CSV table of C-alpha atoms in Angstrom, one decimal:
chain,number,residue,atom,x,y,z
A,1,UNK,CA,77.2,-103.7,107.6
A,2,UNK,CA,74.2,-103.7,105.2
A,3,UNK,CA,74.3,-107.1,103.6
A,4,UNK,CA,70.9,-107.6,102.3
A,5,UNK,CA,70.4,-104.7,99.9
A,6,UNK,CA,74.0,-104.2,98.7
A,7,UNK,CA,76.4,-105.6,96.2
A,8,UNK,CA,80.0,-106.4,96.7
A,9,UNK,CA,82.3,-103.4,96.8
A,10,UNK,CA,85.7,-103.2,95.1
A,11,UNK,CA,87.6,-104.0,98.3
A,12,UNK,CA,85.5,-107.1,98.9
A,13,UNK,CA,85.9,-108.3,95.3
A,14,UNK,CA,89.7,-107.9,95.7
A,15,UNK,CA,89.6,-109.9,98.9
A,16,UNK,CA,87.5,-112.7,97.3
A,17,UNK,CA,89.8,-112.9,94.3
A,18,UNK,CA,92.9,-113.0,96.5
A,19,UNK,CA,91.4,-115.8,98.6
A,20,UNK,CA,90.7,-117.7,95.4
A,21,UNK,CA,94.3,-117.3,94.3
A,22,UNK,CA,95.6,-118.5,97.6
A,23,UNK,CA,93.3,-121.5,97.5
A,24,UNK,CA,94.4,-122.4,94.0
A,25,UNK,CA,98.0,-122.1,94.9
A,26,UNK,CA,97.7,-124.4,97.8
A,27,UNK,CA,95.7,-127.0,95.8
A,28,UNK,CA,97.9,-127.0,92.7
A,29,UNK,CA,101.2,-127.0,94.7
A,30,UNK,CA,102.9,-123.7,94.0
A,31,UNK,CA,102.4,-122.1,90.7
A,32,UNK,CA,105.3,-119.9,90.1
A,33,UNK,CA,103.8,-118.5,86.9
A,34,UNK,CA,102.3,-115.6,88.7
A,35,UNK,CA,105.2,-113.3,89.8
A,36,UNK,CA,105.5,-113.4,93.5
A,37,UNK,CA,106.1,-109.7,93.7
A,38,UNK,CA,102.7,-108.9,92.2
A,39,UNK,CA,100.4,-108.9,95.2
A,40,UNK,CA,102.6,-107.7,97.9
A,41,UNK,CA,99.8,-106.2,100.0
A,42,UNK,CA,96.7,-108.4,100.3
A,43,UNK,CA,93.3,-107.0,101.1
A,44,UNK,CA,93.2,-109.0,104.3
A,45,UNK,CA,96.4,-107.4,105.5
A,46,UNK,CA,94.9,-103.9,104.9
A,47,UNK,CA,91.8,-104.9,106.9
A,48,UNK,CA,94.0,-106.1,109.8
A,49,UNK,CA,96.0,-102.9,109.7
A,50,UNK,CA,92.8,-100.8,109.9
A,51,UNK,CA,91.5,-102.9,112.7
A,52,UNK,CA,94.7,-102.4,114.7
A,53,UNK,CA,94.5,-98.7,114.2
A,54,UNK,CA,90.9,-98.6,115.4
A,55,UNK,CA,91.8,-100.5,118.6
A,56,UNK,CA,94.6,-98.1,119.3
A,57,UNK,CA,92.3,-95.1,119.3
A,58,UNK,CA,90.7,-94.2,122.6
A,59,UNK,CA,87.9,-91.7,122.5
A,60,UNK,CA,87.3,-89.3,125.4
A,61,UNK,CA,84.9,-90.6,128.0
A,62,UNK,CA,81.3,-89.3,128.0
A,63,UNK,CA,81.1,-89.2,131.8
A,64,UNK,CA,83.7,-86.7,132.8
A,65,UNK,CA,85.4,-86.1,136.2
A,66,UNK,CA,82.9,-83.3,137.0
A,67,UNK,CA,80.1,-85.9,136.8
A,68,UNK,CA,81.8,-88.2,139.3
A,69,UNK,CA,82.4,-85.4,141.7
A,70,UNK,CA,79.0,-83.8,141.1
A,71,UNK,CA,80.8,-80.5,140.8
A,72,UNK,CA,77.9,-78.3,139.8
A,73,UNK,CA,79.9,-75.2,139.0
A,74,UNK,CA,81.7,-76.7,136.0
A,75,UNK,CA,80.4,-76.8,132.5
A,76,UNK,CA,81.9,-80.2,131.8
A,77,UNK,CA,79.1,-81.9,133.7
A,78,UNK,CA,76.2,-83.4,131.9
A,79,UNK,CA,77.4,-83.3,128.4
A,80,UNK,CA,74.2,-84.8,126.9
A,81,UNK,CA,71.8,-82.2,128.3
A,82,UNK,CA,71.5,-78.5,128.4
A,83,UNK,CA,72.8,-76.6,131.4
A,84,UNK,CA,71.3,-73.4,132.8
A,85,UNK,CA,73.0,-70.7,134.9
A,86,UNK,CA,71.7,-70.0,138.4
A,87,UNK,CA,72.9,-67.2,140.5
A,88,UNK,CA,72.4,-66.4,144.1
A,89,UNK,CA,70.8,-63.0,144.4
A,90,UNK,CA,69.4,-60.8,147.2
A,91,UNK,CA,65.8,-59.8,146.7
A,92,UNK,CA,64.4,-57.6,149.5
A,93,UNK,CA,65.9,-59.2,152.5
A,94,UNK,CA,66.1,-62.8,151.1
A,95,UNK,CA,69.0,-64.5,149.4
A,96,UNK,CA,67.5,-66.7,146.6
A,97,UNK,CA,68.8,-68.9,143.8
A,98,UNK,CA,67.5,-67.3,140.6
A,99,UNK,CA,68.2,-67.1,136.9
A,100,UNK,CA,70.4,-64.0,136.6
A,101,UNK,CA,68.2,-60.9,136.5
A,102,UNK,CA,68.6,-57.1,136.5
A,103,UNK,CA,66.1,-54.4,137.0
A,104,UNK,CA,64.8,-52.5,134.0
A,105,UNK,CA,65.9,-48.9,133.6
A,106,UNK,CA,63.5,-46.6,131.7
A,107,UNK,CA,65.0,-45.8,128.3
A,108,UNK,CA,66.3,-49.2,127.3
A,109,UNK,CA,64.6,-52.2,125.7
A,110,UNK,CA,64.1,-55.5,127.5
A,111,UNK,CA,66.8,-57.2,125.4
A,112,UNK,CA,69.4,-54.6,126.4
A,113,UNK,CA,68.4,-55.2,130.1
A,114,UNK,CA,69.1,-58.9,129.6
A,115,UNK,CA,72.5,-58.0,128.0
A,116,UNK,CA,73.3,-55.8,131.0
A,117,UNK,CA,72.4,-58.5,133.4
A,118,UNK,CA,74.8,-60.9,131.6
A,119,UNK,CA,77.5,-58.3,131.6
A,120,UNK,CA,77.1,-57.7,135.4
A,121,UNK,CA,77.4,-61.4,136.1
A,122,UNK,CA,80.0,-62.4,133.6
A,123,UNK,CA,82.1,-59.4,132.9
A,124,UNK,CA,82.4,-57.9,129.4
A,125,UNK,CA,84.2,-60.7,127.8
A,126,UNK,CA,81.4,-63.2,127.5
A,127,UNK,CA,79.9,-64.2,124.2
A,128,UNK,CA,76.3,-65.3,124.3
A,129,UNK,CA,73.8,-65.2,121.5
A,130,UNK,CA,70.4,-63.9,122.6
A,131,UNK,CA,67.6,-65.5,120.6
A,132,UNK,CA,65.3,-62.8,119.4
A,133,UNK,CA,63.8,-59.7,120.8
A,134,UNK,CA,60.8,-61.1,122.4
A,135,UNK,CA,60.6,-62.6,126.0
A,136,UNK,CA,60.1,-66.3,126.3
A,137,UNK,CA,58.3,-66.4,129.7
A,138,UNK,CA,57.1,-64.3,132.5
A,139,UNK,CA,56.9,-64.6,136.3
A,140,UNK,CA,54.9,-62.0,138.2
A,141,UNK,CA,54.7,-61.7,142.0
A,142,UNK,CA,53.4,-59.3,144.5
A,143,UNK,CA,55.6,-57.6,147.0
A,144,UNK,CA,54.9,-58.3,150.6
A,145,UNK,CA,52.5,-55.8,152.1
A,146,UNK,CA,55.3,-53.9,153.9
A,147,UNK,CA,56.9,-52.6,150.7
A,148,UNK,CA,53.8,-52.1,148.6
A,149,UNK,CA,53.2,-48.5,147.5
A,150,UNK,CA,50.3,-47.2,145.4
A,151,UNK,CA,52.0,-47.7,142.1
A,152,UNK,CA,54.2,-50.7,142.7
A,153,UNK,CA,52.1,-53.6,143.8
A,154,UNK,CA,54.5,-56.3,142.5
A,155,UNK,CA,57.0,-57.0,139.8
A,156,UNK,CA,57.1,-58.9,136.5
A,157,UNK,CA,60.2,-60.8,135.5
A,158,UNK,CA,60.6,-61.4,131.8
A,159,UNK,CA,62.9,-64.2,130.7
A,160,UNK,CA,65.1,-64.3,127.6
A,161,UNK,CA,67.0,-67.2,126.2
A,162,UNK,CA,70.7,-67.0,125.1
A,163,UNK,CA,73.2,-69.6,124.0
A,164,UNK,CA,76.7,-69.5,125.4
A,165,UNK,CA,79.1,-69.4,122.5
A,166,UNK,CA,82.5,-70.1,124.0
A,167,UNK,CA,82.8,-72.6,126.8
A,168,UNK,CA,85.9,-70.9,128.0
A,169,UNK,CA,84.8,-69.2,131.2
A,170,UNK,CA,88.3,-68.8,132.8
A,171,UNK,CA,88.3,-65.2,131.6
A,172,UNK,CA,84.9,-64.4,133.0
A,173,UNK,CA,84.7,-63.3,136.6
A,174,UNK,CA,81.6,-64.5,138.3
A,175,UNK,CA,81.2,-62.5,141.5
A,176,UNK,CA,78.6,-64.3,143.4
A,177,UNK,CA,77.8,-68.0,143.8
A,178,UNK,CA,76.8,-69.6,140.6
A,179,UNK,CA,75.7,-73.0,139.4
A,180,UNK,CA,75.3,-74.7,136.0
A,181,UNK,CA,72.2,-76.9,136.4
A,182,UNK,CA,70.3,-79.2,134.2
A,183,UNK,CA,66.5,-79.0,133.8
A,184,UNK,CA,65.6,-81.8,136.3
A,185,UNK,CA,67.9,-80.4,138.9
A,186,UNK,CA,66.3,-77.0,138.8
A,187,UNK,CA,63.8,-78.1,141.4
A,188,UNK,CA,66.5,-78.4,144.0
A,189,UNK,CA,67.2,-74.7,143.9
A,190,UNK,CA,64.2,-72.7,142.7
A,191,UNK,CA,61.0,-71.9,144.5
A,192,UNK,CA,57.8,-73.7,143.4
A,193,UNK,CA,55.9,-71.0,141.6
A,194,UNK,CA,59.0,-69.6,139.9
A,195,UNK,CA,60.0,-73.1,138.9
A,196,UNK,CA,56.6,-73.8,137.4
A,197,UNK,CA,56.8,-70.8,135.1
A,198,UNK,CA,60.4,-71.4,134.2
A,199,UNK,CA,59.8,-75.0,133.3
A,200,UNK,CA,57.3,-74.0,130.6
A,201,UNK,CA,59.8,-72.4,128.3
A,202,UNK,CA,62.9,-74.6,128.9
A,203,UNK,CA,63.5,-77.6,126.8
A,204,UNK,CA,65.8,-80.3,128.0
B,1,UNK,CA,101.9,-46.1,42.7
B,2,UNK,CA,100.0,-46.3,39.6
B,3,UNK,CA,97.0,-44.2,39.1
B,4,UNK,CA,94.8,-45.9,36.5
B,5,UNK,CA,92.0,-44.0,34.9
B,6,UNK,CA,89.1,-44.4,37.3
B,7,UNK,CA,85.7,-45.2,35.9
B,8,UNK,CA,82.2,-45.9,37.2
B,9,UNK,CA,82.7,-49.6,37.2
B,10,UNK,CA,85.3,-50.0,40.0
B,11,UNK,CA,83.1,-47.8,42.1
B,12,UNK,CA,80.2,-50.1,41.6
B,13,UNK,CA,82.5,-53.0,42.6
B,14,UNK,CA,83.4,-51.2,45.8
B,15,UNK,CA,79.7,-50.7,46.7
B,16,UNK,CA,78.8,-54.2,45.9
B,17,UNK,CA,81.8,-55.4,47.9
B,18,UNK,CA,80.7,-53.4,50.8
B,19,UNK,CA,77.2,-54.7,50.5
B,20,UNK,CA,78.4,-58.2,50.1
B,21,UNK,CA,80.6,-57.9,53.1
B,22,UNK,CA,77.8,-56.6,55.2
B,23,UNK,CA,75.5,-59.4,54.0
B,24,UNK,CA,78.1,-61.9,54.9
B,25,UNK,CA,78.6,-60.4,58.4
B,26,UNK,CA,74.8,-60.5,59.0
B,27,UNK,CA,74.6,-64.1,58.0
B,28,UNK,CA,77.5,-64.9,60.3
B,29,UNK,CA,75.8,-63.1,63.2
B,30,UNK,CA,72.6,-64.9,62.5
B,31,UNK,CA,74.4,-68.2,62.7
B,32,UNK,CA,76.1,-67.3,65.9
B,33,UNK,CA,72.8,-66.2,67.4
B,34,UNK,CA,71.2,-69.5,66.4
B,35,UNK,CA,74.0,-71.5,67.9
B,36,UNK,CA,73.8,-69.5,71.1
B,37,UNK,CA,70.0,-70.0,71.3
B,38,UNK,CA,70.3,-73.7,70.9
B,39,UNK,CA,73.3,-73.9,73.3
B,40,UNK,CA,72.0,-74.9,76.7
B,41,UNK,CA,72.8,-78.6,76.9
B,42,UNK,CA,71.7,-80.5,80.0
B,43,UNK,CA,74.6,-81.2,82.3
B,44,UNK,CA,74.3,-84.9,83.2
B,45,UNK,CA,73.9,-85.4,87.0
B,46,UNK,CA,76.3,-88.1,87.8
B,47,UNK,CA,74.6,-89.4,90.9
B,48,UNK,CA,71.4,-90.5,89.2
B,49,UNK,CA,72.9,-93.0,86.8
B,50,UNK,CA,74.6,-96.0,88.3
B,51,UNK,CA,77.9,-96.6,86.5
B,52,UNK,CA,77.9,-99.8,84.5
B,53,UNK,CA,80.7,-101.4,86.5
B,54,UNK,CA,78.3,-101.9,89.4
B,55,UNK,CA,75.7,-103.9,87.6
B,56,UNK,CA,78.0,-106.9,86.9
B,57,UNK,CA,76.5,-110.2,88.0
B,58,UNK,CA,79.6,-111.2,90.0
B,59,UNK,CA,78.8,-108.4,92.4
B,60,UNK,CA,75.6,-109.9,93.6
B,61,UNK,CA,75.8,-111.4,97.1
B,62,UNK,CA,74.6,-114.9,97.9
B,63,UNK,CA,73.0,-114.9,101.3
B,64,UNK,CA,71.0,-117.6,103.0
B,65,UNK,CA,67.2,-116.8,103.1
B,66,UNK,CA,65.7,-115.2,106.2
B,67,UNK,CA,64.3,-117.5,108.8
B,68,UNK,CA,60.7,-117.2,110.1
B,69,UNK,CA,61.9,-116.1,113.6
B,70,UNK,CA,64.0,-113.4,112.0
B,71,UNK,CA,61.1,-112.0,110.0
B,72,UNK,CA,58.8,-112.1,113.0
B,73,UNK,CA,61.4,-110.3,115.1
B,74,UNK,CA,61.8,-107.6,112.5
B,75,UNK,CA,58.1,-107.0,112.2
B,76,UNK,CA,57.6,-106.7,115.9
B,77,UNK,CA,60.6,-104.4,116.2
B,78,UNK,CA,59.2,-102.2,113.5
B,79,UNK,CA,55.9,-101.9,115.4
B,80,UNK,CA,57.7,-101.0,118.6
B,81,UNK,CA,59.8,-98.4,116.8
B,82,UNK,CA,56.7,-96.8,115.3
B,83,UNK,CA,55.1,-96.5,118.7
B,84,UNK,CA,58.2,-95.1,120.2
B,85,UNK,CA,58.6,-92.5,117.4
B,86,UNK,CA,54.9,-91.5,117.7
B,87,UNK,CA,55.3,-90.9,121.4
B,88,UNK,CA,58.5,-88.9,120.9
B,89,UNK,CA,56.8,-86.8,118.2
B,90,UNK,CA,53.8,-86.1,120.3
B,91,UNK,CA,56.0,-85.1,123.2
B,92,UNK,CA,58.0,-82.7,121.0
B,93,UNK,CA,54.8,-81.1,119.6
B,94,UNK,CA,53.4,-80.6,123.1
B,95,UNK,CA,56.7,-79.0,124.2
B,96,UNK,CA,56.6,-76.6,121.3
B,97,UNK,CA,53.0,-75.8,122.1
B,98,UNK,CA,53.8,-74.9,125.7
B,99,UNK,CA,56.7,-72.8,124.5
B,100,UNK,CA,54.5,-70.8,122.2
B,101,UNK,CA,51.8,-70.4,124.8
B,102,UNK,CA,54.3,-69.2,127.4
B,103,UNK,CA,55.7,-66.7,124.9
B,104,UNK,CA,52.3,-65.4,124.0
B,105,UNK,CA,51.5,-64.9,127.6
B,106,UNK,CA,54.7,-63.0,128.2
B,107,UNK,CA,54.0,-60.7,125.3
B,108,UNK,CA,50.4,-60.1,126.5
B,109,UNK,CA,51.7,-59.1,130.0
B,110,UNK,CA,54.4,-56.9,128.4
B,111,UNK,CA,51.7,-55.1,126.4
B,112,UNK,CA,49.8,-54.4,129.5
B,113,UNK,CA,53.0,-52.9,131.0
B,114,UNK,CA,54.1,-50.6,128.2
B,115,UNK,CA,53.2,-50.3,124.5
B,116,UNK,CA,56.7,-49.1,123.6
B,117,UNK,CA,58.5,-52.1,125.0
B,118,UNK,CA,56.0,-54.3,123.4
B,119,UNK,CA,56.7,-52.8,120.0
B,120,UNK,CA,60.4,-53.1,120.5
B,121,UNK,CA,60.0,-56.8,121.5
B,122,UNK,CA,57.9,-57.6,118.4
B,123,UNK,CA,60.5,-56.3,116.0
B,124,UNK,CA,62.5,-58.8,113.9
B,125,UNK,CA,65.9,-59.7,115.2
B,126,UNK,CA,68.2,-59.1,112.2
B,127,UNK,CA,71.3,-60.7,113.8
B,128,UNK,CA,69.6,-64.0,114.5
B,129,UNK,CA,69.8,-65.6,111.0
B,130,UNK,CA,72.0,-67.1,109.7
B,131,UNK,CA,72.2,-69.0,112.9
B,132,UNK,CA,75.2,-71.3,113.4
B,133,UNK,CA,75.8,-73.8,116.1
B,134,UNK,CA,78.1,-76.8,116.5
B,135,UNK,CA,76.3,-80.1,116.2
B,136,UNK,CA,76.2,-82.7,119.1
B,137,UNK,CA,79.1,-85.2,119.1
B,138,UNK,CA,79.0,-88.6,120.7
B,139,UNK,CA,82.1,-88.1,122.7
B,140,UNK,CA,83.6,-84.8,123.9
B,141,UNK,CA,86.7,-83.6,122.1
B,142,UNK,CA,90.0,-85.1,123.2
B,143,UNK,CA,92.3,-82.5,124.7
B,144,UNK,CA,95.5,-82.4,122.7
B,145,UNK,CA,94.4,-84.6,119.9
B,146,UNK,CA,96.3,-84.3,116.7
B,147,UNK,CA,94.2,-85.4,113.7
B,148,UNK,CA,96.2,-87.3,111.0
B,149,UNK,CA,97.1,-85.2,108.0
B,150,UNK,CA,95.9,-86.1,104.6
B,151,UNK,CA,95.4,-84.6,101.2
B,152,UNK,CA,92.0,-84.2,99.6
B,153,UNK,CA,91.9,-84.2,95.8
B,154,UNK,CA,88.7,-82.8,94.2
B,155,UNK,CA,87.7,-84.9,91.2
B,156,UNK,CA,84.3,-83.4,90.4
B,157,UNK,CA,83.8,-82.9,86.6
B,158,UNK,CA,83.1,-79.4,85.5
B,159,UNK,CA,81.0,-78.9,82.4
B,160,UNK,CA,81.6,-75.8,80.3
B,161,UNK,CA,79.7,-74.6,77.2
C-alpha cells in the first residue's frame, strides 16, 4: 500500500476512531453513555471478513496440465507466450513440418490463398483474423535439379499472420499431424534456412 | 353585439397596437438571442479539484523518516530499473525494425513476381480496424467460476443548460 504519498482514507479514519473508542472504554471502565447498539460492525471486523474471503478464493494455476505432460497439440500449453501452428506436409517426396501452406491458383489474391490454406487445415468453422493484405515474410528455394523446368526454377513462399479468435478447436477437424509450438521450440521442427526466415517476422 | 360608429381613431390604435406588439416581440427575440449567445457555461471537471474533505489535517499520516540504507537502496534500484527498461526498449525497437525489413523484402519479391498481386497486397485492409483483442490475464479463467452478483449505481453528475 502506498504509505508515503497518501493521506488516510475514510475506512482508515473509521478504524482509528473505533480503536480510540475501545481504548477509552477500557481505561475509563465502561462508559455506558454511548449506546452499545451503535457500532455493531467495526472496521476491523470488516477487514477480517475481507481477508477470509480472499483466502478462500483459489485462482487457476498458470502452469496447466498440458505443460506438465508437454502435450504439444493442445492450446493450453504455454499460456504466457504465443503459439504457432505447424503442420506436417508432403513437398515433393519429403514429409516436412511446415507452417500451413497452399499453392497459389491464378485468379486469386495472396490473402485468399492464405484463407484457403486455413480452410483446408481447419475446416470451415474456424475464426481467425488475418492482419492486413501484405505478406510479412518470404522464403524462396530452388527445386532440386530433377524437377526444374525452364520456367519453374524454384518457389517463393509468402507468409501471412493471423490471430486465432476462438480457442475452441473441438469443432475443427485437423486432418494431418499438427502442433502448437512456441517461438523457441520452432527450431526443433523446422529446417535451418526456413527457420531463419520465419524467425524474422515472428515476435515472441 | 353593438356596432359603434367607427372612426379613424380606433383604426390608428389598431395599427399602433400591431406595431407595438411587433416591437415587443422583436425586443423579446433579441433578449433571447443574447441569452443564448452568452449561454455556454463551463462544466466543472470534478476530477481536477480535490474535494475539501480530503484536505483536513487529521488525514495526514505520521511516518518515521526514511533511513539512509533505504534511500540508498531506492536510488540503486532506480538505476537498475532504468538500465533494464532501456535494454527492453532497444530490443523492442530492433524487433520492429527486423519486422519491417522482412515485410519490405517480401513486398519487393512479390513485385518481381507479379505486379497485379503486388497492387492487391498494398491495398488497405478495411476490416482490420477497429481491432479488438482480449488483454492478457495473470491467471487463466477458472472453468465454471460464478462471479458474485452486484449492483452498480451510476452517480455521475449531468450538467444541462
